[in-house]
mmCIF file of C-alpha atoms and ligand atoms in Angstrom:
data_model
loop_
_atom_site.group_PDB
_atom_site.id
_atom_site.type_symbol
_atom_site.label_atom_id
_atom_site.label_comp_id
_atom_site.label_asym_id
_atom_site.label_seq_id
_atom_site.Cartn_x
_atom_site.Cartn_y
_atom_site.Cartn_z
ATOM 1 C CA MET E 1 -5.926 -23.673 3.899
ATOM 2 C CA ILE E 2 -1.971 -23.604 2.667
ATOM 3 C CA VAL E 3 0.003 -22.679 5.792
ATOM 4 C CA ASP E 4 3.920 -22.526 5.615
ATOM 5 C CA LYS E 5 6.218 -23.886 8.266
ATOM 6 C CA GLN E 6 6.415 -20.823 10.294
ATOM 7 C CA GLY E 7 2.806 -20.379 9.806
ATOM 8 C CA ARG E 8 2.006 -18.008 7.636
ATOM 9 C CA ARG E 9 -0.934 -18.059 5.407
ATOM 10 C CA PHE E 10 -2.659 -15.713 2.794
ATOM 11 C CA ARG E 11 -5.293 -13.500 4.525
ATOM 12 C CA ASN E 12 -4.170 -9.991 2.666
ATOM 13 C CA LEU E 13 -4.952 -9.037 -0.598
ATOM 14 C CA ARG E 14 -3.255 -5.762 -2.638
ATOM 15 C CA LEU E 15 -4.996 -5.474 -5.941
ATOM 16 C CA SER E 16 -2.970 -3.827 -8.541
ATOM 17 C CA LEU E 17 -5.457 -2.182 -10.284
ATOM 18 C CA THR E 18 -2.914 -0.330 -12.713
ATOM 19 C CA ALA E 19 0.258 0.461 -13.331
ATOM 20 C CA ALA E 20 -0.524 3.932 -14.325
ATOM 21 C CA CYS E 21 0.051 6.506 -12.025
ATOM 22 C CA ASN E 22 -0.503 11.006 -12.210
ATOM 23 C CA TYR E 23 2.527 10.788 -10.142
ATOM 24 C CA ALA E 24 6.171 9.935 -10.555
ATOM 25 C CA CYS E 25 7.382 9.741 -7.501
ATOM 26 C CA THR E 26 11.133 9.813 -7.186
ATOM 27 C CA TYR E 27 11.102 7.016 -4.775
ATOM 28 C CA CYS E 28 9.230 5.054 -7.075
ATOM 29 C CA VAL E 29 9.850 6.076 -10.795
ATOM 30 C CA PRO E 30 13.416 6.746 -11.941
ATOM 31 C CA ASP E 31 14.019 9.848 -13.369
ATOM 32 C CA GLY E 32 12.764 10.934 -17.048
ATOM 33 C CA LYS E 33 10.277 7.756 -17.267
ATOM 34 C CA ARG E 34 6.382 8.209 -17.032
ATOM 35 C CA LEU E 35 4.107 5.616 -15.669
ATOM 36 C CA GLN E 36 2.137 4.072 -18.219
ATOM 37 C CA ALA E 37 -0.476 1.090 -17.775
ATOM 38 C CA ALA E 38 1.143 -2.485 -18.008
ATOM 39 C CA SER E 39 0.460 -4.453 -21.226
ATOM 40 C CA ALA E 40 -2.541 -6.797 -21.307
ATOM 41 C CA GLU E 41 -3.486 -5.331 -18.190
ATOM 42 C CA LEU E 42 -6.461 -7.497 -16.702
ATOM 43 C CA GLU E 43 -10.126 -6.398 -17.800
ATOM 44 C CA GLY E 44 -12.711 -5.279 -14.532
ATOM 45 C CA GLU E 45 -14.030 -8.320 -14.688
ATOM 46 C CA GLU E 46 -11.642 -10.495 -14.453
ATOM 47 C CA MET E 47 -9.846 -8.525 -12.221
ATOM 48 C CA VAL E 48 -13.246 -9.170 -10.011
ATOM 49 C CA ARG E 49 -13.329 -12.992 -10.650
ATOM 50 C CA ALA E 50 -9.784 -12.811 -9.197
ATOM 51 C CA VAL E 51 -10.434 -11.601 -6.133
ATOM 52 C CA SER E 52 -13.141 -13.917 -6.084
ATOM 53 C CA LEU E 53 -11.088 -16.939 -6.653
ATOM 54 C CA LEU E 54 -8.951 -15.574 -4.269
ATOM 55 C CA VAL E 55 -11.540 -15.369 -1.563
ATOM 56 C CA TYR E 56 -12.615 -18.477 -1.673
ATOM 57 C CA GLY E 57 -9.423 -20.479 -3.017
ATOM 58 C CA ALA E 58 -6.680 -18.679 -0.667
ATOM 59 C CA GLY E 59 -8.702 -17.560 2.532
ATOM 60 C CA ILE E 60 -8.031 -13.767 1.748
ATOM 61 C CA GLU E 61 -10.035 -12.053 4.046
ATOM 62 C CA LYS E 62 -8.753 -8.475 3.723
ATOM 63 C CA LEU E 63 -8.466 -6.346 0.123
ATOM 64 C CA ARG E 64 -6.509 -3.414 -0.559
ATOM 65 C CA ILE E 65 -6.813 -1.786 -3.621
ATOM 66 C CA THR E 66 -3.646 0.226 -5.080
ATOM 67 C CA GLY E 67 -1.708 0.528 -8.280
ATOM 68 C CA GLY E 68 -0.144 2.579 -9.813
ATOM 69 C CA GLU E 69 -3.186 5.208 -9.122
ATOM 70 C CA PRO E 70 -6.132 3.255 -8.767
ATOM 71 C CA LEU E 71 -8.254 6.124 -9.300
ATOM 72 C CA LEU E 72 -7.015 6.704 -12.665
ATOM 73 C CA SER E 73 -8.153 3.313 -13.991
ATOM 74 C CA PRO E 74 -11.571 3.623 -15.911
ATOM 75 C CA LYS E 75 -12.203 0.191 -14.467
ATOM 76 C CA PHE E 76 -11.818 1.456 -10.784
ATOM 77 C CA ASP E 77 -16.182 1.745 -10.680
ATOM 78 C CA GLU E 78 -16.753 -1.563 -11.850
ATOM 79 C CA ILE E 79 -14.057 -2.899 -9.767
ATOM 80 C CA ILE E 80 -15.218 -1.689 -6.358
ATOM 81 C CA ALA E 81 -18.800 -2.123 -7.005
ATOM 82 C CA GLY E 82 -17.727 -6.108 -7.596
ATOM 83 C CA VAL E 83 -15.836 -6.750 -5.098
ATOM 84 C CA MET E 84 -17.760 -4.508 -2.521
ATOM 85 C CA ALA E 85 -20.278 -7.249 -3.044
ATOM 86 C CA LEU E 86 -18.071 -10.174 -2.279
ATOM 87 C CA PRO E 87 -17.660 -11.500 1.786
ATOM 88 C CA LEU E 88 -14.184 -9.701 2.523
ATOM 89 C CA HIS E 89 -14.150 -8.173 6.094
ATOM 90 C CA ASP E 90 -12.654 -5.577 4.692
ATOM 91 C CA VAL E 91 -11.985 -3.226 1.768
ATOM 92 C CA ALA E 92 -9.551 -0.290 2.057
ATOM 93 C CA LEU E 93 -8.142 1.961 -1.038
ATOM 94 C CA THR E 94 -4.549 3.409 -1.317
ATOM 95 C CA THR E 95 -4.593 6.797 -3.227
ATOM 96 C CA ASN E 96 -2.229 9.662 -4.136
ATOM 97 C CA GLY E 97 -5.752 11.560 -3.306
ATOM 98 C CA GLN E 98 -5.602 13.515 -6.306
ATOM 99 C CA LEU E 99 -8.598 12.623 -7.924
ATOM 100 C CA LEU E 100 -10.188 12.217 -4.751
ATOM 101 C CA PRO E 101 -12.445 15.016 -5.365
ATOM 102 C CA ARG E 102 -14.072 13.670 -8.170
ATOM 103 C CA LYS E 103 -14.679 10.099 -7.003
ATOM 104 C CA ALA E 104 -15.601 11.306 -3.432
ATOM 105 C CA ASP E 105 -19.541 10.384 -4.216
ATOM 106 C CA LEU E 106 -19.031 7.138 -5.802
ATOM 107 C CA LEU E 107 -16.466 5.703 -2.735
ATOM 108 C CA VAL E 108 -18.680 7.221 -0.156
ATOM 109 C CA ASN E 109 -21.660 5.488 -2.430
ATOM 110 C CA SER E 110 -19.574 2.286 -2.718
ATOM 111 C CA GLY E 111 -19.775 1.429 1.390
ATOM 112 C CA LEU E 112 -16.056 1.669 1.305
ATOM 113 C CA LYS E 113 -14.961 2.471 5.076
ATOM 114 C CA ARG E 114 -11.427 3.419 5.096
ATOM 115 C CA ILE E 115 -8.825 4.466 2.895
ATOM 116 C CA ASN E 116 -5.143 5.785 3.098
ATOM 117 C CA VAL E 117 -3.618 8.537 0.964
ATOM 118 C CA SER E 118 -0.313 8.855 0.132
ATOM 119 C CA LEU E 119 0.967 12.363 0.861
ATOM 120 C CA ASP E 120 4.871 12.789 1.441
ATOM 121 C CA THR E 121 5.108 16.732 2.461
ATOM 122 C CA LEU E 122 2.758 19.609 3.578
ATOM 123 C CA ASP E 123 4.622 22.071 1.293
ATOM 124 C CA ALA E 124 3.720 22.587 -1.993
ATOM 125 C CA ASN E 125 7.296 23.278 -3.678
ATOM 126 C CA ARG E 126 8.253 19.950 -1.950
ATOM 127 C CA PHE E 127 4.948 18.045 -3.079
ATOM 128 C CA ARG E 128 6.162 18.917 -6.572
ATOM 129 C CA ALA E 129 9.315 18.165 -6.350
ATOM 130 C CA ILE E 130 8.457 14.503 -4.430
ATOM 131 C CA ALA E 131 5.684 13.836 -6.954
ATOM 132 C CA ARG E 132 6.647 15.244 -10.064
ATOM 133 C CA GLY E 133 2.739 15.779 -10.683
ATOM 134 C CA GLY E 134 -0.629 17.138 -9.209
ATOM 135 C CA ASP E 135 -1.399 19.741 -6.644
ATOM 136 C CA LEU E 136 -0.862 19.477 -3.079
ATOM 137 C CA ALA E 137 -4.437 21.749 -2.409
ATOM 138 C CA THR E 138 -6.614 18.931 -4.119
ATOM 139 C CA VAL E 139 -5.122 15.960 -2.012
ATOM 140 C CA LEU E 140 -5.849 18.236 0.959
ATOM 141 C CA GLN E 141 -9.329 19.012 -0.272
ATOM 142 C CA GLY E 142 -10.035 15.113 -0.970
ATOM 143 C CA ILE E 143 -9.147 14.419 2.395
ATOM 144 C CA GLU E 144 -11.255 16.883 3.827
ATOM 145 C CA LEU E 145 -14.477 15.349 1.965
ATOM 146 C CA MET E 146 -13.494 12.178 2.842
ATOM 147 C CA LEU E 147 -13.091 12.809 6.689
ATOM 148 C CA ASP E 148 -16.976 15.024 6.391
ATOM 149 C CA ALA E 149 -18.150 11.902 4.886
ATOM 150 C CA ASN E 150 -17.035 9.907 7.791
ATOM 151 C CA VAL E 151 -14.370 7.545 5.905
ATOM 152 C CA LYS E 152 -11.961 6.666 8.182
ATOM 153 C CA VAL E 153 -8.452 8.437 6.492
ATOM 154 C CA LYS E 154 -5.013 7.441 7.509
ATOM 155 C CA VAL E 155 -2.084 9.349 5.992
ATOM 156 C CA ASN E 156 1.401 7.004 4.475
ATOM 157 C CA MET E 157 4.555 9.376 4.686
ATOM 158 C CA VAL E 158 7.650 8.054 3.275
ATOM 159 C CA PRO E 159 10.544 9.980 5.559
ATOM 160 C CA MET E 160 13.588 11.111 3.429
ATOM 161 C CA ARG E 161 16.259 12.974 4.279
ATOM 162 C CA THR E 162 17.113 15.034 1.581
ATOM 163 C CA ALA E 163 13.417 15.631 0.544
ATOM 164 C CA ASN E 164 11.011 15.764 3.488
ATOM 165 C CA ALA E 165 12.668 15.152 7.046
ATOM 166 C CA GLU E 166 11.863 18.318 8.285
ATOM 167 C CA GLN E 167 8.065 17.733 7.424
ATOM 168 C CA VAL E 168 7.692 14.931 10.280
ATOM 169 C CA LEU E 169 6.222 17.405 12.979
ATOM 170 C CA PRO E 170 4.319 19.506 10.466
ATOM 171 C CA MET E 171 2.725 16.137 9.255
ATOM 172 C CA LEU E 172 2.234 14.736 12.557
ATOM 173 C CA ASP E 173 0.892 17.581 13.638
ATOM 174 C CA TYR E 174 -1.740 18.178 10.530
ATOM 175 C CA CYS E 175 -2.976 14.581 10.876
ATOM 176 C CA LEU E 176 -3.233 14.224 14.891
ATOM 177 C CA GLU E 177 -5.366 17.721 14.726
ATOM 178 C CA ARG E 178 -8.029 15.892 12.152
ATOM 179 C CA GLY E 179 -7.927 12.357 14.385
ATOM 180 C CA ILE E 180 -5.831 10.905 10.812
ATOM 181 C CA GLU E 181 -3.302 8.237 11.906
ATOM 182 C CA LEU E 182 -0.331 9.155 9.861
ATOM 183 C CA ARG E 183 2.195 5.834 9.189
ATOM 184 C CA PHE E 184 5.749 6.955 8.151
ATOM 185 C CA ILE E 185 6.978 3.961 5.679
ATOM 186 C CA GLU E 186 10.688 3.598 5.532
ATOM 187 C CA LEU E 187 11.792 3.939 2.190
ATOM 188 C CA MET E 188 11.962 0.571 0.977
ATOM 189 C CA ASN E 189 15.430 -0.882 -1.070
ATOM 190 C CA MET E 190 12.638 -1.309 -4.170
ATOM 191 C CA GLY E 191 12.827 -0.436 -7.585
ATOM 192 C CA HIS E 192 15.406 1.802 -9.322
ATOM 193 C CA LEU E 193 16.743 2.679 -5.862
ATOM 194 C CA LYS E 194 17.676 -1.016 -5.318
ATOM 195 C CA HIS E 195 21.309 0.008 -6.884
ATOM 196 C CA ASN E 196 21.185 3.546 -5.976
ATOM 197 C CA ALA E 197 23.248 5.809 -3.680
ATOM 198 C CA GLY E 198 20.378 7.431 -3.075
ATOM 199 C CA TYR E 199 18.810 5.220 -1.204
ATOM 200 C CA THR E 200 21.648 4.895 1.796
ATOM 201 C CA ARG E 201 21.572 8.936 1.771
ATOM 202 C CA ASP E 202 17.949 9.407 2.105
ATOM 203 C CA PHE E 203 16.740 6.369 4.621
ATOM 204 C CA ILE E 204 15.805 7.429 7.975
ATOM 205 C CA GLY E 205 15.217 4.532 10.484
ATOM 206 C CA MET E 206 12.680 4.047 13.375
ATOM 207 C CA ASP E 207 14.932 5.407 16.346
ATOM 208 C CA GLU E 208 15.705 8.483 14.321
ATOM 209 C CA LEU E 209 11.979 9.378 13.108
ATOM 210 C CA LEU E 210 10.873 8.464 17.549
ATOM 211 C CA ASP E 211 14.032 11.024 18.541
ATOM 212 C CA ALA E 212 12.215 13.575 15.907
ATOM 213 C CA ILE E 213 8.919 12.975 17.417
ATOM 214 C CA SER E 214 9.865 12.943 20.849
ATOM 215 C CA ALA E 215 10.902 16.463 20.831
ATOM 216 C CA ARG E 216 7.330 17.335 20.725
ATOM 217 C CA TYR E 217 5.298 14.414 22.092
ATOM 218 C CA GLU E 218 4.959 11.707 24.646
ATOM 219 C CA PHE E 219 3.986 8.282 22.990
ATOM 220 C CA VAL E 220 3.588 4.892 24.277
ATOM 221 C CA ARG E 221 3.907 1.860 21.935
ATOM 222 C CA THR E 222 0.327 -0.033 21.615
ATOM 223 C CA ASP E 223 -0.348 -3.522 20.755
ATOM 224 C CA ALA E 224 -1.199 -4.323 17.389
ATOM 225 C CA ALA E 225 -2.689 -7.108 15.165
ATOM 226 C CA TYR E 226 -0.448 -9.897 14.758
ATOM 227 C CA ASP E 227 0.297 -9.326 11.155
ATOM 228 C CA SER E 228 0.211 -5.633 11.323
ATOM 229 C CA THR E 229 2.916 -3.912 9.214
ATOM 230 C CA SER E 230 2.611 -1.088 11.382
ATOM 231 C CA ILE E 231 4.252 -0.648 14.409
ATOM 232 C CA ARG E 232 1.241 2.037 16.587
ATOM 233 C CA TYR E 233 2.293 4.654 18.918
ATOM 234 C CA GLU E 234 -0.345 6.507 21.644
ATOM 235 C CA ILE E 235 0.044 10.088 21.914
ATOM 236 C CA PRO E 236 -2.011 10.517 25.120
ATOM 237 C CA GLY E 237 -4.843 12.943 24.773
ATOM 238 C CA HIS E 238 -3.781 13.297 20.944
ATOM 239 C CA GLY E 239 -3.931 10.240 18.909
ATOM 240 C CA HIS E 240 -2.312 7.409 16.988
ATOM 241 C CA PHE E 241 0.616 7.329 14.715
ATOM 242 C CA GLY E 242 2.459 4.073 12.880
ATOM 243 C CA ILE E 243 5.564 3.140 11.607
ATOM 244 C CA ILE E 244 5.966 0.672 8.936
ATOM 245 C CA ALA E 245 10.002 -0.419 9.648
ATOM 246 C CA ASN E 246 10.545 -2.886 6.569
ATOM 247 C CA GLU E 247 14.729 -2.324 7.488
ATOM 248 C CA SER E 248 13.839 -1.800 11.092
ATOM 249 C CA GLU E 249 11.964 -4.293 12.885
ATOM 250 C CA PRO E 250 11.082 -6.236 9.666
ATOM 251 C CA PHE E 251 8.129 -7.970 9.773
ATOM 252 C CA CYS E 252 8.277 -11.195 7.202
ATOM 253 C CA SER E 253 7.609 -13.859 9.606
ATOM 254 C CA ALA E 254 3.963 -13.234 10.030
ATOM 255 C CA CYS E 255 3.180 -11.557 6.558
ATOM 256 C CA THR E 256 -0.227 -12.861 5.330
ATOM 257 C CA ARG E 257 -0.019 -10.579 2.292
ATOM 258 C CA LEU E 258 -0.900 -11.852 -1.343
ATOM 259 C CA ARG E 259 -0.594 -9.419 -4.353
ATOM 260 C CA LEU E 260 -1.806 -9.187 -7.680
ATOM 261 C CA SER E 261 -0.520 -7.147 -10.167
ATOM 262 C CA SER E 262 -2.524 -5.326 -12.971
ATOM 263 C CA ASN E 263 -1.384 -7.934 -15.560
ATOM 264 C CA GLY E 264 -2.817 -11.168 -13.616
ATOM 265 C CA TYR E 265 0.827 -12.388 -11.947
ATOM 266 C CA LEU E 266 0.634 -13.338 -7.945
ATOM 267 C CA TYR E 267 3.137 -12.369 -5.671
ATOM 268 C CA GLY E 268 3.900 -13.910 -2.496
ATOM 269 C CA CYS E 269 6.378 -11.448 -1.796
ATOM 270 C CA LEU E 270 7.511 -7.675 -2.545
ATOM 271 C CA SER E 271 10.809 -8.988 -1.757
ATOM 272 C CA ASN E 272 10.860 -11.407 -5.072
ATOM 273 C CA THR E 273 10.717 -11.439 -8.329
ATOM 274 C CA GLU E 274 8.860 -14.653 -8.303
ATOM 275 C CA CYS E 275 5.297 -14.223 -9.707
ATOM 276 C CA HIS E 276 2.720 -16.793 -10.931
ATOM 277 C CA ASP E 277 0.212 -15.912 -13.589
ATOM 278 C CA ILE E 278 -3.404 -16.708 -13.043
ATOM 279 C CA ARG E 279 -4.999 -15.575 -16.093
ATOM 280 C CA PRO E 280 -5.373 -18.676 -17.583
ATOM 281 C CA LEU E 281 -7.469 -19.720 -14.640
ATOM 282 C CA LEU E 282 -9.787 -16.963 -15.035
ATOM 283 C CA SER E 283 -11.545 -18.694 -18.212
ATOM 284 C CA GLN E 284 -12.059 -21.653 -16.797
ATOM 285 C CA PRO E 285 -14.949 -23.085 -14.388
ATOM 286 C CA PHE E 286 -15.191 -21.984 -10.854
ATOM 287 C CA HIS E 287 -14.187 -25.151 -9.239
ATOM 288 C CA LEU E 288 -11.466 -26.227 -11.662
ATOM 289 C CA ALA E 289 -9.762 -22.479 -11.241
ATOM 290 C CA LEU E 290 -9.811 -23.664 -7.519
ATOM 291 C CA ASN E 291 -8.116 -26.264 -7.840
ATOM 292 C CA ALA E 292 -5.426 -25.136 -9.806
ATOM 293 C CA LEU E 293 -4.761 -22.077 -7.878
ATOM 294 C CA GLN E 294 -4.211 -24.253 -4.663
ATOM 295 C CA GLU E 295 -0.261 -25.251 -6.432
ATOM 296 C CA ILE E 296 0.236 -21.437 -7.390
ATOM 297 C CA LEU E 297 -0.929 -20.592 -3.990
ATOM 298 C CA ARG E 298 1.719 -23.429 -2.212
ATOM 299 C CA ASN E 299 4.534 -21.912 -4.616
ATOM 300 C CA ALA E 300 3.417 -17.865 -3.564
ATOM 301 C CA LEU E 301 3.919 -19.044 0.149
ATOM 302 C CA ALA E 302 7.059 -20.191 -0.806
ATOM 303 C CA ASP E 303 8.394 -17.318 -2.236
ATOM 304 C CA LYS E 304 8.476 -15.007 1.063
ATOM 305 C CA GLN E 305 11.316 -14.051 2.580
ATOM 306 C CA ASN E 306 12.265 -15.867 6.029
ATOM 307 C CA LEU E 307 13.127 -12.983 8.321
ATOM 308 C CA ALA E 308 13.781 -9.508 6.897
ATOM 309 C CA PHE E 309 12.656 -7.572 3.500
ATOM 310 C CA SER E 310 16.173 -7.922 1.435
ATOM 311 C CA GLY E 311 14.611 -5.540 -1.202
ATOM 312 C CA GLU E 312 14.240 -6.421 -4.914
ATOM 313 C CA VAL E 313 14.247 -4.510 -8.720
ATOM 314 C CA THR E 314 10.477 -5.037 -8.592
ATOM 315 C CA VAL E 315 9.221 -1.439 -8.720
ATOM 316 C CA MET E 316 6.108 -1.012 -6.159
ATOM 317 C CA LYS E 317 3.187 0.606 -8.673
ATOM 318 C CA PHE E 318 3.672 -2.458 -11.045
ATOM 319 C CA ILE E 319 3.126 -4.849 -7.878
ATOM 320 C CA GLY E 320 0.559 -3.200 -6.044
ATOM 321 C CA GLY E 321 2.239 -0.538 -3.114
HETATM 322 N N1 LIG I 416 -0.785 5.208 -6.322
HETATM 323 C C1 LIG I 416 -1.101 5.181 -4.916
HETATM 324 C C2 LIG I 416 -0.891 6.039 -3.827
HETATM 325 O O1 LIG I 416 0.379 6.640 -4.239
HETATM 326 O O2 LIG I 416 -0.825 5.403 -2.736
HETATM 327 C C3 LIG I 416 -0.941 3.198 -4.500
HETATM 328 C C4 LIG I 416 0.466 2.913 -5.498
HETATM 329 S S1 LIG I 416 1.554 3.696 -4.679
HETATM 330 C C5 LIG I 416 2.882 2.552 -4.892
HETATM 331 C C6 LIG I 416 1.393 3.044 -2.713
HETATM 332 C C7 LIG I 416 2.389 3.096 -1.752
HETATM 333 O O3 LIG I 416 3.916 2.450 -1.975
HETATM 334 C C8 LIG I 416 2.578 4.749 -1.335
HETATM 335 O O4 LIG I 416 2.186 5.336 -0.203
HETATM 336 C C9 LIG I 416 4.372 4.792 -1.546
HETATM 337 O O5 LIG I 416 4.663 6.046 -0.742
HETATM 338 C C10 LIG I 416 4.594 3.915 -1.584
HETATM 339 N N2 LIG I 416 6.112 3.935 -2.028
HETATM 340 C C11 LIG I 416 6.096 3.579 -3.444
HETATM 341 N N3 LIG I 416 7.790 3.138 -3.271
HETATM 342 C C12 LIG I 416 8.339 3.206 -2.542
HETATM 343 C C13 LIG I 416 9.694 2.989 -1.522
HETATM 344 N N4 LIG I 416 10.509 2.975 -2.546
HETATM 345 N N5 LIG I 416 9.860 3.155 -0.394
HETATM 346 C C14 LIG I 416 9.025 3.062 0.435
HETATM 347 N N6 LIG I 416 7.048 3.113 -0.046
HETATM 348 C C15 LIG I 416 6.973 3.512 -1.463
#
């Protein structure tokens, strides 16, 4: 197992099935750009092989399937079947929820136990303005279907001052009523936001969020796993919520994440453009590929930031948000 000086190793893999998406969220995609698949994306079979290699060669225990929009990919069915057969402790999915009603049976039958749905507002007009695609009612229907099938649902919301700040409490109420853990993601200084004044204008930090929530609820901070990115709070008698405080309370020093892009590159850090092509390994005999992987993993681990997320021009949808 490769471990760095800070004791970090890779344990969590985020697999981006495709860079294509049926949304064009304002914080992810620059104006006027639509989301297309990256050129030369891996085949489904290659992705499953890559995950298998990383399970055995990197010590990956937890997998999150993401994108782009993973449910949009024609490879999804093959990949979910393939990875569910691997010795992973946990497999989860991050989706914008637009295709959940269509994919509900497949997801439930696959044995997937939990999903995260990205949803920034309960207001249909705001929804259209942020996502620039999709339909709010369809996402809400998809969430209900998952809950009815006993799939554990978390909701991810990116609060932004000029887009959805007034939705913090309505979103929290909606989630608490359904036993859903809402996770607020602090706006990240990535992609086109990296050089955009809109980032500073729209950023809402953890303290401000907690202030807003304290207007309605009392809460206490709870323990979280060592490498958890979310700071969890309990609202006694109501449920939990979390904050992914990239800026306010960075978690780089305990980061165990590795990302595989849809075109076969490993990224050791969201905040670093360095990446490592593993496509050539996927056609090699497994034991040779495992050996060759070790050097790549050492380099990918060295790409991690030491203390804090500094932001990068890399786009979330390409490297797996
Ligand atoms: N399409 C899927 C979805 O919407 O959940 C998966 C990919 S999306 C890139 C994954 C997550 O990244 C979403 O929850 C989205 O809100 C988040 N995200 C993208 N860009 C972000 C940014 N600049 N700051 C914070 N979160 C961001």
